[in-house]
Amino acid sequence: MVYNIPMDMFIALSDPTRRAILEILASSGELSASAIYEHFSVSPQAIS
């Protein structure tokens, strides 16, 4: 399998929830999945 790292990164960042998680981590530092989950109205499995 051939990976295109920059393209894979942009595909991952196209998801608004993933971008929001990155913003939370950038402002708060290291957090557990359960702490991140508290910010969203999705299942814990979707966050982890």
C-alpha positions as a Python dict, from the first residue, in 0.01 Angstrom:
ca = {
    (1, 'M'): (0, 0, 0),
    (2, 'V'): (129, 343, -91),
    (3, 'Y'): (72, 626, 154),
    (4, 'N'): (63, 991, 64),
    (5, 'I'): (125, 1141, 407),
    (6, 'P'): (32, 1504, 326),
    (7, 'M'): (-286, 1398, 146),
    (8, 'D'): (-381, 1154, 423),
    (9, 'M'): (-334, 1434, 676),
    (10, 'F'): (-559, 1672, 481),
    (11, 'I'): (-825, 1403, 443),
    (12, 'A'): (-822, 1346, 820),
    (13, 'L'): (-842, 1720, 889),
    (14, 'S'): (-1139, 1762, 655),
    (15, 'D'): (-1358, 1621, 933),
    (16, 'P'): (-1491, 1903, 1157),
    (17, 'T'): (-1490, 1685, 1470),
    (18, 'R'): (-1123, 1597, 1423),
    (19, 'R'): (-1037, 1965, 1376),
    (20, 'A'): (-1229, 2052, 1693),
    (21, 'I'): (-1041, 1781, 1886),
    (22, 'L'): (-710, 1928, 1767),
    (23, 'E'): (-820, 2276, 1876),
    (24, 'I'): (-915, 2144, 2222),
    (25, 'L'): (-584, 1963, 2258),
    (26, 'A'): (-390, 2268, 2139),
    (27, 'S'): (-552, 2489, 2400),
    (28, 'S'): (-570, 2239, 2688),
    (29, 'G'): (-269, 2017, 2640),
    (30, 'E'): (-284, 1644, 2698),
    (31, 'L'): (-634, 1511, 2772),
    (32, 'S'): (-788, 1168, 2810),
    (33, 'A'): (-1045, 1048, 2557),
    (34, 'S'): (-1317, 1083, 2821),
    (35, 'A'): (-1220, 1446, 2886),
    (36, 'I'): (-1236, 1516, 2512),
    (37, 'Y'): (-1569, 1333, 2487),
    (38, 'E'): (-1729, 1580, 2730),
    (39, 'H'): (-1702, 1852, 2463),
    (40, 'F'): (-1905, 1665, 2199),
    (41, 'S'): (-2247, 1512, 2145),
    (42, 'V'): (-2114, 1189, 1994),
    (43, 'S'): (-2045, 847, 2141),
    (44, 'P'): (-1722, 787, 2335),
    (45, 'Q'): (-1628, 532, 2069),
    (46, 'A'): (-1642, 802, 1803),
    (47, 'I'): (-1389, 1010, 1996),
    (48, 'S'): (-1142, 734, 2070),
}
